[in-house]
Amino acid sequence: MHRSLEYTMYDKELREVRDKLESLDQQRLEEGDRTKDFTIHLSTTANEIKFLERDLKELEIKTSSTRSERDQLVEERQLQIRQRAKTELDLKDLDEICNDDLAQRVHQRRS
């Protein structure tokens, strides 16, 4: 009877240990699946970051080029504004000279 009791206790402990091992094995599998999912997500995110950084670099280059082009156009516009103002002043001066000359001729004919 003593051996039967020992065997029953041993069998019970063995089943409990097996149940715990099975539970731990199931947890390990679930954690492995979660780790795999996180690894895939991390890899996908890293690729997205790489593409976004490349796109950002391209946009920074385009922005720099656009700013440079804008600055050049602003300079050209300012130059054209100055040239127009000078031309208008020259035209006004010539108009005054013509008017003065015409006035002198009219005055000379009357004299």
mmCIF file of N, CA, C and O in Angstrom:
data_model
loop_
_atom_site.group_PDB
_atom_site.id
_atom_site.type_symbol
_atom_site.label_atom_id
_atom_site.label_comp_id
_atom_site.label_asym_id
_atom_site.label_seq_id
_atom_site.Cartn_x
_atom_site.Cartn_y
_atom_site.Cartn_z
ATOM 1 N N MET A 1 0.809 -1.167 0.000
ATOM 2 C CA MET A 1 0.000 0.000 0.000
ATOM 3 C C MET A 1 0.877 1.265 0.000
ATOM 4 O O MET A 1 0.515 2.234 -0.645
ATOM 5 N N HIS A 2 1.931 1.174 0.733
ATOM 6 C CA HIS A 2 2.844 2.296 0.803
ATOM 7 C C HIS A 2 3.380 2.630 -0.595
ATOM 8 O O HIS A 2 3.469 3.794 -0.981
ATOM 9 N N ARG A 3 3.735 1.622 -1.341
ATOM 10 C CA ARG A 3 4.245 1.843 -2.701
ATOM 11 C C ARG A 3 3.153 2.412 -3.605
ATOM 12 O O ARG A 3 3.430 3.232 -4.470
ATOM 13 N N SER A 4 1.965 1.977 -3.413
ATOM 14 C CA SER A 4 0.854 2.468 -4.209
ATOM 15 C C SER A 4 0.653 3.961 -3.953
ATOM 16 O O SER A 4 0.413 4.743 -4.874
ATOM 17 N N LEU A 5 0.753 4.356 -2.715
ATOM 18 C CA LEU A 5 0.610 5.760 -2.349
ATOM 19 C C LEU A 5 1.760 6.586 -2.939
ATOM 20 O O LEU A 5 1.539 7.675 -3.477
ATOM 21 N N GLU A 6 2.965 6.052 -2.852
ATOM 22 C CA GLU A 6 4.125 6.730 -3.430
ATOM 23 C C GLU A 6 3.953 6.866 -4.949
ATOM 24 O O GLU A 6 4.244 7.910 -5.521
ATOM 25 N N TYR A 7 3.494 5.826 -5.578
ATOM 26 C CA TYR A 7 3.295 5.858 -7.017
ATOM 27 C C TYR A 7 2.224 6.891 -7.384
ATOM 28 O O TYR A 7 2.374 7.642 -8.345
ATOM 29 N N THR A 8 1.158 6.958 -6.643
ATOM 30 C CA THR A 8 0.071 7.909 -6.884
ATOM 31 C C THR A 8 0.590 9.337 -6.741
ATOM 32 O O THR A 8 0.309 10.210 -7.568
ATOM 33 N N MET A 9 1.382 9.587 -5.708
ATOM 34 C CA MET A 9 1.959 10.925 -5.499
ATOM 35 C C MET A 9 2.943 11.265 -6.625
ATOM 36 O O MET A 9 2.947 12.381 -7.145
ATOM 37 N N TYR A 10 3.747 10.294 -6.978
ATOM 38 C CA TYR A 10 4.710 10.488 -8.066
ATOM 39 C C TYR A 10 3.973 10.778 -9.370
ATOM 40 O O TYR A 10 4.325 11.699 -10.107
ATOM 41 N N ASP A 11 2.905 9.996 -9.638
ATOM 42 C CA ASP A 11 2.131 10.176 -10.856
ATOM 43 C C ASP A 11 1.465 11.553 -10.880
ATOM 44 O O ASP A 11 1.451 12.240 -11.902
ATOM 45 N N LYS A 12 0.939 11.973 -9.746
ATOM 46 C CA LYS A 12 0.300 13.293 -9.651
ATOM 47 C C LYS A 12 1.324 14.409 -9.901
ATOM 48 O O LYS A 12 1.070 15.341 -10.661
ATOM 49 N N GLU A 13 2.484 14.320 -9.268
ATOM 50 C CA GLU A 13 3.539 15.321 -9.456
ATOM 51 C C GLU A 13 4.009 15.331 -10.909
ATOM 52 O O GLU A 13 4.240 16.398 -11.498
ATOM 53 N N LEU A 14 4.119 14.147 -11.489
ATOM 54 C CA LEU A 14 4.554 14.035 -12.871
ATOM 55 C C LEU A 14 3.545 14.710 -13.808
ATOM 56 O O LEU A 14 3.918 15.444 -14.718
ATOM 57 N N ARG A 15 2.266 14.501 -13.593
ATOM 58 C CA ARG A 15 1.228 15.144 -14.405
ATOM 59 C C ARG A 15 1.257 16.662 -14.241
ATOM 60 O O ARG A 15 1.138 17.406 -15.210
ATOM 61 N N GLU A 16 1.443 17.133 -12.997
ATOM 62 C CA GLU A 16 1.512 18.577 -12.759
ATOM 63 C C GLU A 16 2.718 19.190 -13.475
ATOM 64 O O GLU A 16 2.610 20.245 -14.087
ATOM 65 N N VAL A 17 3.843 18.505 -13.403
ATOM 66 C CA VAL A 17 5.049 18.996 -14.073
ATOM 67 C C VAL A 17 4.836 18.996 -15.583
ATOM 68 O O VAL A 17 5.202 19.948 -16.281
ATOM 69 N N ARG A 18 4.227 17.931 -16.095
ATOM 70 C CA ARG A 18 3.958 17.869 -17.531
ATOM 71 C C ARG A 18 2.997 18.983 -17.957
ATOM 72 O O ARG A 18 3.173 19.606 -19.005
ATOM 73 N N ASP A 19 1.962 19.234 -17.165
ATOM 74 C CA ASP A 19 1.016 20.308 -17.462
ATOM 75 C C ASP A 19 1.731 21.667 -17.470
ATOM 76 O O ASP A 19 1.500 22.494 -18.351
ATOM 77 N N LYS A 20 2.588 21.878 -16.481
ATOM 78 C CA LYS A 20 3.335 23.139 -16.419
ATOM 79 C C LYS A 20 4.284 23.259 -17.611
ATOM 80 O O LYS A 20 4.408 24.325 -18.210
ATOM 81 N N LEU A 21 4.933 22.167 -17.965
ATOM 82 C CA LEU A 21 5.817 22.184 -19.134
ATOM 83 C C LEU A 21 5.035 22.480 -20.408
ATOM 84 O O LEU A 21 5.485 23.247 -21.263
ATOM 85 N N GLU A 22 3.871 21.864 -20.517
ATOM 86 C CA GLU A 22 3.041 22.110 -21.693
ATOM 87 C C GLU A 22 2.587 23.565 -21.734
ATOM 88 O O GLU A 22 2.607 24.206 -22.788
ATOM 89 N N SER A 23 2.215 24.106 -20.587
ATOM 90 C CA SER A 23 1.809 25.504 -20.503
ATOM 91 C C SER A 23 2.976 26.425 -20.860
ATOM 92 O O SER A 23 2.811 27.389 -21.635
ATOM 93 N N LEU A 24 4.159 26.125 -20.328
ATOM 94 C CA LEU A 24 5.342 26.918 -20.637
ATOM 95 C C LEU A 24 5.706 26.813 -22.121
ATOM 96 O O LEU A 24 6.098 27.811 -22.748
ATOM 97 N N ASP A 25 5.572 25.637 -22.682
ATOM 98 C CA ASP A 25 5.865 25.445 -24.099
ATOM 99 C C ASP A 25 4.886 26.255 -24.957
ATOM 100 O O ASP A 25 5.282 26.878 -25.943
ATOM 101 N N GLN A 26 3.619 26.255 -24.561
ATOM 102 C CA GLN A 26 2.610 27.042 -25.285
ATOM 103 C C GLN A 26 2.935 28.533 -25.187
ATOM 104 O O GLN A 26 2.859 29.262 -26.183
ATOM 105 N N GLN A 27 3.314 28.994 -24.011
ATOM 106 C CA GLN A 27 3.701 30.396 -23.833
ATOM 107 C C GLN A 27 4.926 30.736 -24.693
ATOM 108 O O GLN A 27 4.995 31.808 -25.297
ATOM 109 N N ARG A 28 5.876 29.824 -24.734
ATOM 110 C CA ARG A 28 7.073 30.037 -25.539
ATOM 111 C C ARG A 28 6.702 30.172 -27.009
ATOM 112 O O ARG A 28 7.206 31.055 -27.720
ATOM 113 N N LEU A 29 5.801 29.315 -27.482
ATOM 114 C CA LEU A 29 5.353 29.391 -28.873
ATOM 115 C C LEU A 29 4.644 30.712 -29.159
ATOM 116 O O LEU A 29 4.876 31.351 -30.194
ATOM 117 N N GLU A 30 3.783 31.129 -28.236
ATOM 118 C CA GLU A 30 3.061 32.391 -28.406
ATOM 119 C C GLU A 30 4.033 33.573 -28.409
ATOM 120 O O GLU A 30 3.898 34.491 -29.221
ATOM 121 N N GLU A 31 4.991 33.553 -27.508
ATOM 122 C CA GLU A 31 5.996 34.618 -27.456
ATOM 123 C C GLU A 31 6.850 34.614 -28.734
ATOM 124 O O GLU A 31 7.232 35.662 -29.237
ATOM 125 N N GLY A 32 7.142 33.426 -29.224
ATOM 126 C CA GLY A 32 7.897 33.316 -30.477
ATOM 127 C C GLY A 32 7.123 33.938 -31.631
ATOM 128 O O GLY A 32 7.696 34.643 -32.468
ATOM 129 N N ASP A 33 5.801 33.680 -31.672
ATOM 130 C CA ASP A 33 4.956 34.272 -32.707
ATOM 131 C C ASP A 33 4.913 35.790 -32.579
ATOM 132 O O ASP A 33 5.006 36.514 -33.574
ATOM 133 N N ARG A 34 4.784 36.275 -31.337
ATOM 134 C CA ARG A 34 4.765 37.728 -31.111
ATOM 135 C C ARG A 34 6.099 38.349 -31.516
ATOM 136 O O ARG A 34 6.148 39.410 -32.140
ATOM 137 N N THR A 35 7.189 37.677 -31.164
ATOM 138 C CA THR A 35 8.517 38.181 -31.531
ATOM 139 C C THR A 35 8.660 38.231 -33.046
ATOM 140 O O THR A 35 9.188 39.201 -33.600
ATOM 141 N N LYS A 36 8.168 37.193 -33.718
ATOM 142 C CA LYS A 36 8.224 37.155 -35.176
ATOM 143 C C LYS A 36 7.414 38.310 -35.764
ATOM 144 O O LYS A 36 7.871 39.000 -36.676
ATOM 145 N N ASP A 37 6.205 38.543 -35.224
ATOM 146 C CA ASP A 37 5.369 39.652 -35.696
ATOM 147 C C ASP A 37 6.062 40.993 -35.477
ATOM 148 O O ASP A 37 6.052 41.856 -36.353
ATOM 149 N N PHE A 38 6.667 41.173 -34.294
ATOM 150 C CA PHE A 38 7.384 42.421 -34.013
ATOM 151 C C PHE A 38 8.572 42.590 -34.949
ATOM 152 O O PHE A 38 8.854 43.692 -35.415
ATOM 153 N N THR A 39 9.260 41.510 -35.230
ATOM 154 C CA THR A 39 10.416 41.579 -36.133
ATOM 155 C C THR A 39 9.973 41.981 -37.534
ATOM 156 O O THR A 39 10.614 42.827 -38.180
ATOM 157 N N ILE A 40 8.889 41.393 -38.004
ATOM 158 C CA ILE A 40 8.356 41.750 -39.328
ATOM 159 C C ILE A 40 7.931 43.214 -39.343
ATOM 160 O O ILE A 40 8.246 43.963 -40.270
ATOM 161 N N HIS A 41 7.229 43.630 -38.286
ATOM 162 C CA HIS A 41 6.781 45.026 -38.201
ATOM 163 C C HIS A 41 7.975 45.977 -38.150
ATOM 164 O O HIS A 41 7.984 47.018 -38.812
ATOM 165 N N LEU A 42 8.986 45.609 -37.393
ATOM 166 C CA LEU A 42 10.193 46.428 -37.289
ATOM 167 C C LEU A 42 10.888 46.546 -38.645
ATOM 168 O O LEU A 42 11.309 47.628 -39.045
ATOM 169 N N SER A 43 10.989 45.438 -39.350
ATOM 170 C CA SER A 43 11.621 45.442 -40.669
ATOM 171 C C SER A 43 10.833 46.313 -41.645
ATOM 172 O O SER A 43 11.412 47.108 -42.393
ATOM 173 N N THR A 44 9.522 46.174 -41.631
ATOM 174 C CA THR A 44 8.663 46.975 -42.507
ATOM 175 C C THR A 44 8.809 48.456 -42.186
ATOM 176 O O THR A 44 8.948 49.293 -43.088
ATOM 177 N N THR A 45 8.794 48.774 -40.901
ATOM 178 C CA THR A 45 8.932 50.165 -40.477
ATOM 179 C C THR A 45 10.302 50.719 -40.866
ATOM 180 O O THR A 45 10.417 51.864 -41.317
ATOM 181 N N ALA A 46 11.342 49.916 -40.710
ATOM 182 C CA ALA A 46 12.694 50.354 -41.084
ATOM 183 C C ALA A 46 12.764 50.644 -42.582
ATOM 184 O O ALA A 46 13.371 51.644 -43.003
ATOM 185 N N ASN A 47 12.131 49.807 -43.401
ATOM 186 C CA ASN A 47 12.101 50.047 -44.853
ATOM 187 C C ASN A 47 11.329 51.331 -45.177
ATOM 188 O O ASN A 47 11.745 52.108 -46.043
ATOM 189 N N GLU A 48 10.207 51.534 -44.498
ATOM 190 C CA GLU A 48 9.427 52.750 -44.720
ATOM 191 C C GLU A 48 10.252 53.981 -44.354
ATOM 192 O O GLU A 48 10.240 54.982 -45.086
ATOM 193 N N ILE A 49 10.960 53.904 -43.240
ATOM 194 C CA ILE A 49 11.811 55.022 -42.815
ATOM 195 C C ILE A 49 12.881 55.290 -43.860
ATOM 196 O O ILE A 49 13.161 56.447 -44.200
ATOM 197 N N LYS A 50 13.477 54.216 -44.384
ATOM 198 C CA LYS A 50 14.516 54.376 -45.398
ATOM 199 C C LYS A 50 13.963 55.099 -46.625
ATOM 200 O O LYS A 50 14.582 56.040 -47.135
ATOM 201 N N PHE A 51 12.777 54.694 -47.090
ATOM 202 C CA PHE A 51 12.173 55.333 -48.253
ATOM 203 C C PHE A 51 11.785 56.780 -47.948
ATOM 204 O O PHE A 51 11.977 57.671 -48.779
ATOM 205 N N LEU A 52 11.253 57.014 -46.750
ATOM 206 C CA LEU A 52 10.870 58.374 -46.375
ATOM 207 C C LEU A 52 12.090 59.283 -46.269
ATOM 208 O O LEU A 52 12.042 60.450 -46.673
ATOM 209 N N GLU A 53 13.181 58.759 -45.733
ATOM 210 C CA GLU A 53 14.409 59.557 -45.648
ATOM 211 C C GLU A 53 14.944 59.880 -47.040
ATOM 212 O O GLU A 53 15.408 61.000 -47.284
ATOM 213 N N ARG A 54 14.852 58.919 -47.957
ATOM 214 C CA ARG A 54 15.275 59.165 -49.337
ATOM 215 C C ARG A 54 14.394 60.238 -49.975
ATOM 216 O O ARG A 54 14.886 61.169 -50.610
ATOM 217 N N ASP A 55 13.074 60.116 -49.768
ATOM 218 C CA ASP A 55 12.152 61.111 -50.308
ATOM 219 C C ASP A 55 12.417 62.489 -49.701
ATOM 220 O O ASP A 55 12.377 63.502 -50.409
ATOM 221 N N LEU A 56 12.691 62.512 -48.410
ATOM 222 C CA LEU A 56 12.986 63.774 -47.741
ATOM 223 C C LEU A 56 14.237 64.418 -48.317
ATOM 224 O O LEU A 56 14.262 65.624 -48.574
ATOM 225 N N LYS A 57 15.262 63.609 -48.545
ATOM 226 C CA LYS A 57 16.503 64.134 -49.122
ATOM 227 C C LYS A 57 16.239 64.712 -50.514
ATOM 228 O O LYS A 57 16.728 65.795 -50.846
ATOM 229 N N GLU A 58 15.459 63.999 -51.325
ATOM 230 C CA GLU A 58 15.124 64.492 -52.663
ATOM 231 C C GLU A 58 14.352 65.808 -52.573
ATOM 232 O O GLU A 58 14.618 66.740 -53.339
ATOM 233 N N LEU A 59 13.413 65.889 -51.628
ATOM 234 C CA LEU A 59 12.636 67.117 -51.470
ATOM 235 C C LEU A 59 13.512 68.268 -50.988
ATOM 236 O O LEU A 59 13.327 69.414 -51.417
ATOM 237 N N GLU A 60 14.459 67.968 -50.119
ATOM 238 C CA GLU A 60 15.383 69.014 -49.655
ATOM 239 C C GLU A 60 16.226 69.534 -50.820
ATOM 240 O O GLU A 60 16.458 70.742 -50.929
ATOM 241 N N ILE A 61 16.661 68.643 -51.688
ATOM 242 C CA ILE A 61 17.445 69.050 -52.857
ATOM 243 C C ILE A 61 16.578 69.906 -53.784
ATOM 244 O O ILE A 61 17.012 70.956 -54.265
ATOM 245 N N LYS A 62 15.343 69.468 -54.033
ATOM 246 C CA LYS A 62 14.439 70.237 -54.888
ATOM 247 C C LYS A 62 14.140 71.602 -54.274
ATOM 248 O O LYS A 62 14.086 72.612 -54.985
ATOM 249 N N THR A 63 13.941 71.624 -52.960
ATOM 250 C CA THR A 63 13.662 72.886 -52.272
ATOM 251 C C THR A 63 14.838 73.840 -52.407
ATOM 252 O O THR A 63 14.662 75.024 -52.695
ATOM 253 N N SER A 64 16.027 73.309 -52.227
ATOM 254 C CA SER A 64 17.228 74.136 -52.356
ATOM 255 C C SER A 64 17.349 74.678 -53.772
ATOM 256 O O SER A 64 17.643 75.867 -53.978
ATOM 257 N N SER A 65 17.110 73.818 -54.744
ATOM 258 C CA SER A 65 17.180 74.235 -56.148
ATOM 259 C C SER A 65 16.121 75.291 -56.444
ATOM 260 O O SER A 65 16.402 76.291 -57.119
ATOM 261 N N THR A 66 14.926 75.091 -55.930
ATOM 262 C CA THR A 66 13.838 76.035 -56.151
ATOM 263 C C THR A 66 14.154 77.382 -55.499
ATOM 264 O O THR A 66 13.897 78.435 -56.090
ATOM 265 N N ARG A 67 14.710 77.349 -54.293
ATOM 266 C CA ARG A 67 15.087 78.600 -53.623
ATOM 267 C C ARG A 67 16.152 79.336 -54.427
ATOM 268 O O ARG A 67 16.091 80.555 -54.588
ATOM 269 N N SER A 68 17.126 78.590 -54.916
ATOM 270 C CA SER A 68 18.183 79.199 -55.711
ATOM 271 C C SER A 68 17.602 79.828 -56.972
ATOM 272 O O SER A 68 17.948 80.960 -57.333
ATOM 273 N N GLU A 69 16.716 79.107 -57.625
ATOM 274 C CA GLU A 69 16.074 79.622 -58.838
ATOM 275 C C GLU A 69 15.231 80.854 -58.510
ATOM 276 O O GLU A 69 15.253 81.853 -59.253
ATOM 277 N N ARG A 70 14.509 80.803 -57.400
ATOM 278 C CA ARG A 70 13.694 81.947 -56.978
ATOM 279 C C ARG A 70 14.578 83.164 -56.720
ATOM 280 O O ARG A 70 14.282 84.274 -57.158
ATOM 281 N N ASP A 71 15.687 82.964 -56.007
ATOM 282 C CA ASP A 71 16.603 84.070 -55.719
ATOM 283 C C ASP A 71 17.142 84.683 -57.012
ATOM 284 O O ASP A 71 17.240 85.906 -57.137
ATOM 285 N N GLN A 72 17.475 83.824 -57.963
ATOM 286 C CA GLN A 72 17.976 84.311 -59.259
ATOM 287 C C GLN A 72 16.893 85.111 -59.977
ATOM 288 O O GLN A 72 17.167 86.170 -60.543
ATOM 289 N N LEU A 73 15.662 84.620 -59.951
ATOM 290 C CA LEU A 73 14.559 85.333 -60.602
ATOM 291 C C LEU A 73 14.283 86.668 -59.912
ATOM 292 O O LEU A 73 13.976 87.667 -60.584
ATOM 293 N N VAL A 74 14.395 86.707 -58.601
ATOM 294 C CA VAL A 74 14.198 87.961 -57.868
ATOM 295 C C VAL A 74 15.271 88.969 -58.278
ATOM 296 O O VAL A 74 14.980 90.152 -58.513
ATOM 297 N N GLU A 75 16.514 88.499 -58.382
ATOM 298 C CA GLU A 75 17.595 89.390 -58.815
ATOM 299 C C GLU A 75 17.338 89.914 -60.230
ATOM 300 O O GLU A 75 17.518 91.112 -60.490
ATOM 301 N N GLU A 76 16.937 89.031 -61.125
ATOM 302 C CA GLU A 76 16.651 89.443 -62.504
ATOM 303 C C GLU A 76 15.504 90.458 -62.532
ATOM 304 O O GLU A 76 15.553 91.445 -63.271
ATOM 305 N N ARG A 77 14.490 90.222 -61.720
ATOM 306 C CA ARG A 77 13.345 91.134 -61.660
ATOM 307 C C ARG A 77 13.789 92.504 -61.158
ATOM 308 O O ARG A 77 13.394 93.541 -61.714
ATOM 309 N N GLN A 78 14.597 92.518 -60.114
ATOM 310 C CA GLN A 78 15.081 93.793 -59.586
ATOM 311 C C GLN A 78 15.915 94.533 -60.635
ATOM 312 O O GLN A 78 15.800 95.756 -60.774
ATOM 313 N N LEU A 79 16.747 93.804 -61.353
ATOM 314 C CA LEU A 79 17.541 94.412 -62.420
ATOM 315 C C LEU A 79 16.640 95.005 -63.492
ATOM 316 O O LEU A 79 16.848 96.137 -63.954
ATOM 317 N N GLN A 80 15.610 94.268 -63.886
ATOM 318 C CA GLN A 80 14.675 94.763 -64.895
ATOM 319 C C GLN A 80 13.911 95.987 -64.387
ATOM 320 O O GLN A 80 13.656 96.923 -65.160
ATOM 321 N N ILE A 81 13.566 95.989 -63.106
ATOM 322 C CA ILE A 81 12.873 97.152 -62.537
ATOM 323 C C ILE A 81 13.785 98.377 -62.591
ATOM 324 O O ILE A 81 13.353 99.479 -62.967
ATOM 325 N N ARG A 82 15.061 98.195 -62.224
ATOM 326 C CA ARG A 82 16.017 99.302 -62.278
ATOM 327 C C ARG A 82 16.202 99.791 -63.722
ATOM 328 O O ARG A 82 16.245 100.999 -63.979
ATOM 329 N N GLN A 83 16.321 98.834 -64.661
ATOM 330 C CA GLN A 83 16.486 99.210 -66.068
ATOM 331 C C GLN A 83 15.256 99.952 -66.581
ATOM 332 O O GLN A 83 15.371 100.928 -67.333
ATOM 333 N N ARG A 84 14.082 99.507 -66.177
ATOM 334 C CA ARG A 84 12.851 100.179 -66.615
ATOM 335 C C ARG A 84 12.801 101.601 -66.053
ATOM 336 O O ARG A 84 12.448 102.552 -66.770
ATOM 337 N N ALA A 85 13.144 101.725 -64.762
ATOM 338 C CA ALA A 85 13.132 103.060 -64.146
ATOM 339 C C ALA A 85 14.125 103.968 -64.855
ATOM 340 O O ALA A 85 13.811 105.148 -65.138
ATOM 341 N N LYS A 86 15.314 103.463 -65.157
ATOM 342 C CA LYS A 86 16.324 104.260 -65.861
ATOM 343 C C LYS A 86 15.826 104.648 -67.245
ATOM 344 O O LYS A 86 15.963 105.803 -67.675
ATOM 345 N N THR A 87 15.221 103.692 -67.951
ATOM 346 C CA THR A 87 14.691 103.965 -69.283
ATOM 347 C C THR A 87 13.587 105.022 -69.224
ATOM 348 O O THR A 87 13.521 105.930 -70.069
ATOM 349 N N GLU A 88 12.710 104.923 -68.228
ATOM 350 C CA GLU A 88 11.635 105.905 -68.075
ATOM 351 C C GLU A 88 12.206 107.292 -67.786
ATOM 352 O O GLU A 88 11.722 108.301 -68.324
ATOM 353 N N LEU A 89 13.252 107.346 -66.937
ATOM 354 C CA LEU A 89 13.887 108.635 -66.654
ATOM 355 C C LEU A 89 14.558 109.190 -67.903
ATOM 356 O O LEU A 89 14.467 110.399 -68.195
ATOM 357 N N ASP A 90 15.250 108.320 -68.636
ATOM 358 C CA ASP A 90 15.880 108.757 -69.888
ATOM 359 C C ASP A 90 14.831 109.279 -70.868
ATOM 360 O O ASP A 90 15.031 110.303 -71.533
ATOM 361 N N LEU A 91 13.723 108.576 -70.972
ATOM 362 C CA LEU A 91 12.641 108.987 -71.862
ATOM 363 C C LEU A 91 12.078 110.338 -71.429
ATOM 364 O O LEU A 91 11.817 111.219 -72.262
ATOM 365 N N LYS A 92 11.899 110.507 -70.124
ATOM 366 C CA LYS A 92 11.388 111.774 -69.600
ATOM 367 C C LYS A 92 12.373 112.908 -69.909
ATOM 368 O O LYS A 92 11.964 114.000 -70.326
ATOM 369 N N ASP A 93 13.688 112.632 -69.711
ATOM 370 C CA ASP A 93 14.707 113.642 -70.021
ATOM 371 C C ASP A 93 14.664 114.003 -71.502
ATOM 372 O O ASP A 93 14.732 115.187 -71.871
ATOM 373 N N LEU A 94 14.593 112.981 -72.362
ATOM 374 C CA LEU A 94 14.538 113.242 -73.807
ATOM 375 C C LEU A 94 13.279 114.013 -74.181
ATOM 376 O O LEU A 94 13.317 114.901 -75.047
ATOM 377 N N ASP A 95 12.179 113.673 -73.528
ATOM 378 C CA ASP A 95 10.925 114.382 -73.789
ATOM 379 C C ASP A 95 11.062 115.853 -73.391
ATOM 380 O O ASP A 95 10.622 116.748 -74.129
ATOM 381 N N GLU A 96 11.697 116.112 -72.254
ATOM 382 C CA GLU A 96 11.904 117.494 -71.812
ATOM 383 C C GLU A 96 12.827 118.235 -72.780
ATOM 384 O O GLU A 96 12.584 119.404 -73.114
ATOM 385 N N ILE A 97 13.882 117.561 -73.239
ATOM 386 C CA ILE A 97 14.806 118.177 -74.199
ATOM 387 C C ILE A 97 14.068 118.523 -75.483
ATOM 388 O O ILE A 97 14.225 119.626 -76.039
ATOM 389 N N CYS A 98 13.252 117.584 -75.952
ATOM 390 C CA CYS A 98 12.479 117.827 -77.192
ATOM 391 C C CYS A 98 11.518 118.993 -76.995
ATOM 392 O O CYS A 98 11.375 119.856 -77.881
ATOM 393 N N ASN A 99 10.853 119.014 -75.854
ATOM 394 C CA ASN A 99 9.906 120.103 -75.586
ATOM 395 C C ASN A 99 10.635 121.440 -75.487
ATOM 396 O O ASN A 99 10.156 122.459 -76.006
ATOM 397 N N ASP A 100 11.794 121.444 -74.813
ATOM 398 C CA ASP A 100 12.584 122.680 -74.703
ATOM 399 C C ASP A 100 13.054 123.126 -76.086
ATOM 400 O O ASP A 100 12.994 124.327 -76.422
ATOM 401 N N ASP A 101 13.536 122.153 -76.873
ATOM 402 C CA ASP A 101 14.017 122.466 -78.224
ATOM 403 C C ASP A 101 12.881 123.007 -79.081
ATOM 404 O O ASP A 101 13.056 123.989 -79.825
ATOM 405 N N LEU A 102 11.731 122.387 -78.986
ATOM 406 C CA LEU A 102 10.568 122.837 -79.746
ATOM 407 C C LEU A 102 10.155 124.238 -79.303
ATOM 408 O O LEU A 102 9.843 125.097 -80.144
ATOM 409 N N ALA A 103 10.184 124.467 -78.017
ATOM 410 C CA ALA A 103 9.817 125.793 -77.494
ATOM 411 C C ALA A 103 10.790 126.847 -77.990
ATOM 412 O O ALA A 103 10.394 127.975 -78.355
ATOM 413 N N GLN A 104 12.100 126.507 -78.056
ATOM 414 C CA GLN A 104 13.097 127.452 -78.537
ATOM 415 C C GLN A 104 12.882 127.764 -80.016
ATOM 416 O O GLN A 104 12.999 128.908 -80.460
ATOM 417 N N ARG A 105 12.562 126.751 -80.800
ATOM 418 C CA ARG A 105 12.331 126.960 -82.242
ATOM 419 C C ARG A 105 11.111 127.845 -82.467
ATOM 420 O O ARG A 105 11.131 128.722 -83.327
ATOM 421 N N VAL A 106 10.073 127.568 -81.693
ATOM 422 C CA VAL A 106 8.865 128.375 -81.841
ATOM 423 C C VAL A 106 9.186 129.815 -81.430
ATOM 424 O O VAL A 106 8.766 130.763 -82.090
ATOM 425 N N HIS A 107 9.949 129.974 -80.381
ATOM 426 C CA HIS A 107 10.304 131.306 -79.919
ATOM 427 C C HIS A 107 11.193 132.034 -80.946
ATOM 428 O O HIS A 107 11.054 133.235 -81.152
ATOM 429 N N GLN A 108 12.109 131.284 -81.568
ATOM 430 C CA GLN A 108 13.005 131.869 -82.563
ATOM 431 C C GLN A 108 12.209 132.280 -83.793
ATOM 432 O O GLN A 108 12.511 133.285 -84.433
ATOM 433 N N ARG A 109 11.253 131.545 -84.210
ATOM 434 C CA ARG A 109 10.458 131.889 -85.397
ATOM 435 C C ARG A 109 9.621 133.110 -85.112
ATOM 436 O O ARG A 109 9.347 133.894 -86.018
ATOM 437 N N ARG A 110 9.206 133.291 -83.916
ATOM 438 C CA ARG A 110 8.402 134.442 -83.587
ATOM 439 C C ARG A 110 9.280 135.695 -83.457
ATOM 440 O O ARG A 110 8.810 136.807 -83.643
ATOM 441 N N SER A 111 10.514 135.477 -83.177
ATOM 442 C CA SER A 111 11.379 136.645 -82.996
ATOM 443 C C SER A 111 11.901 137.161 -84.278
ATOM 444 O O SER A 111 11.974 136.919 -85.325
#
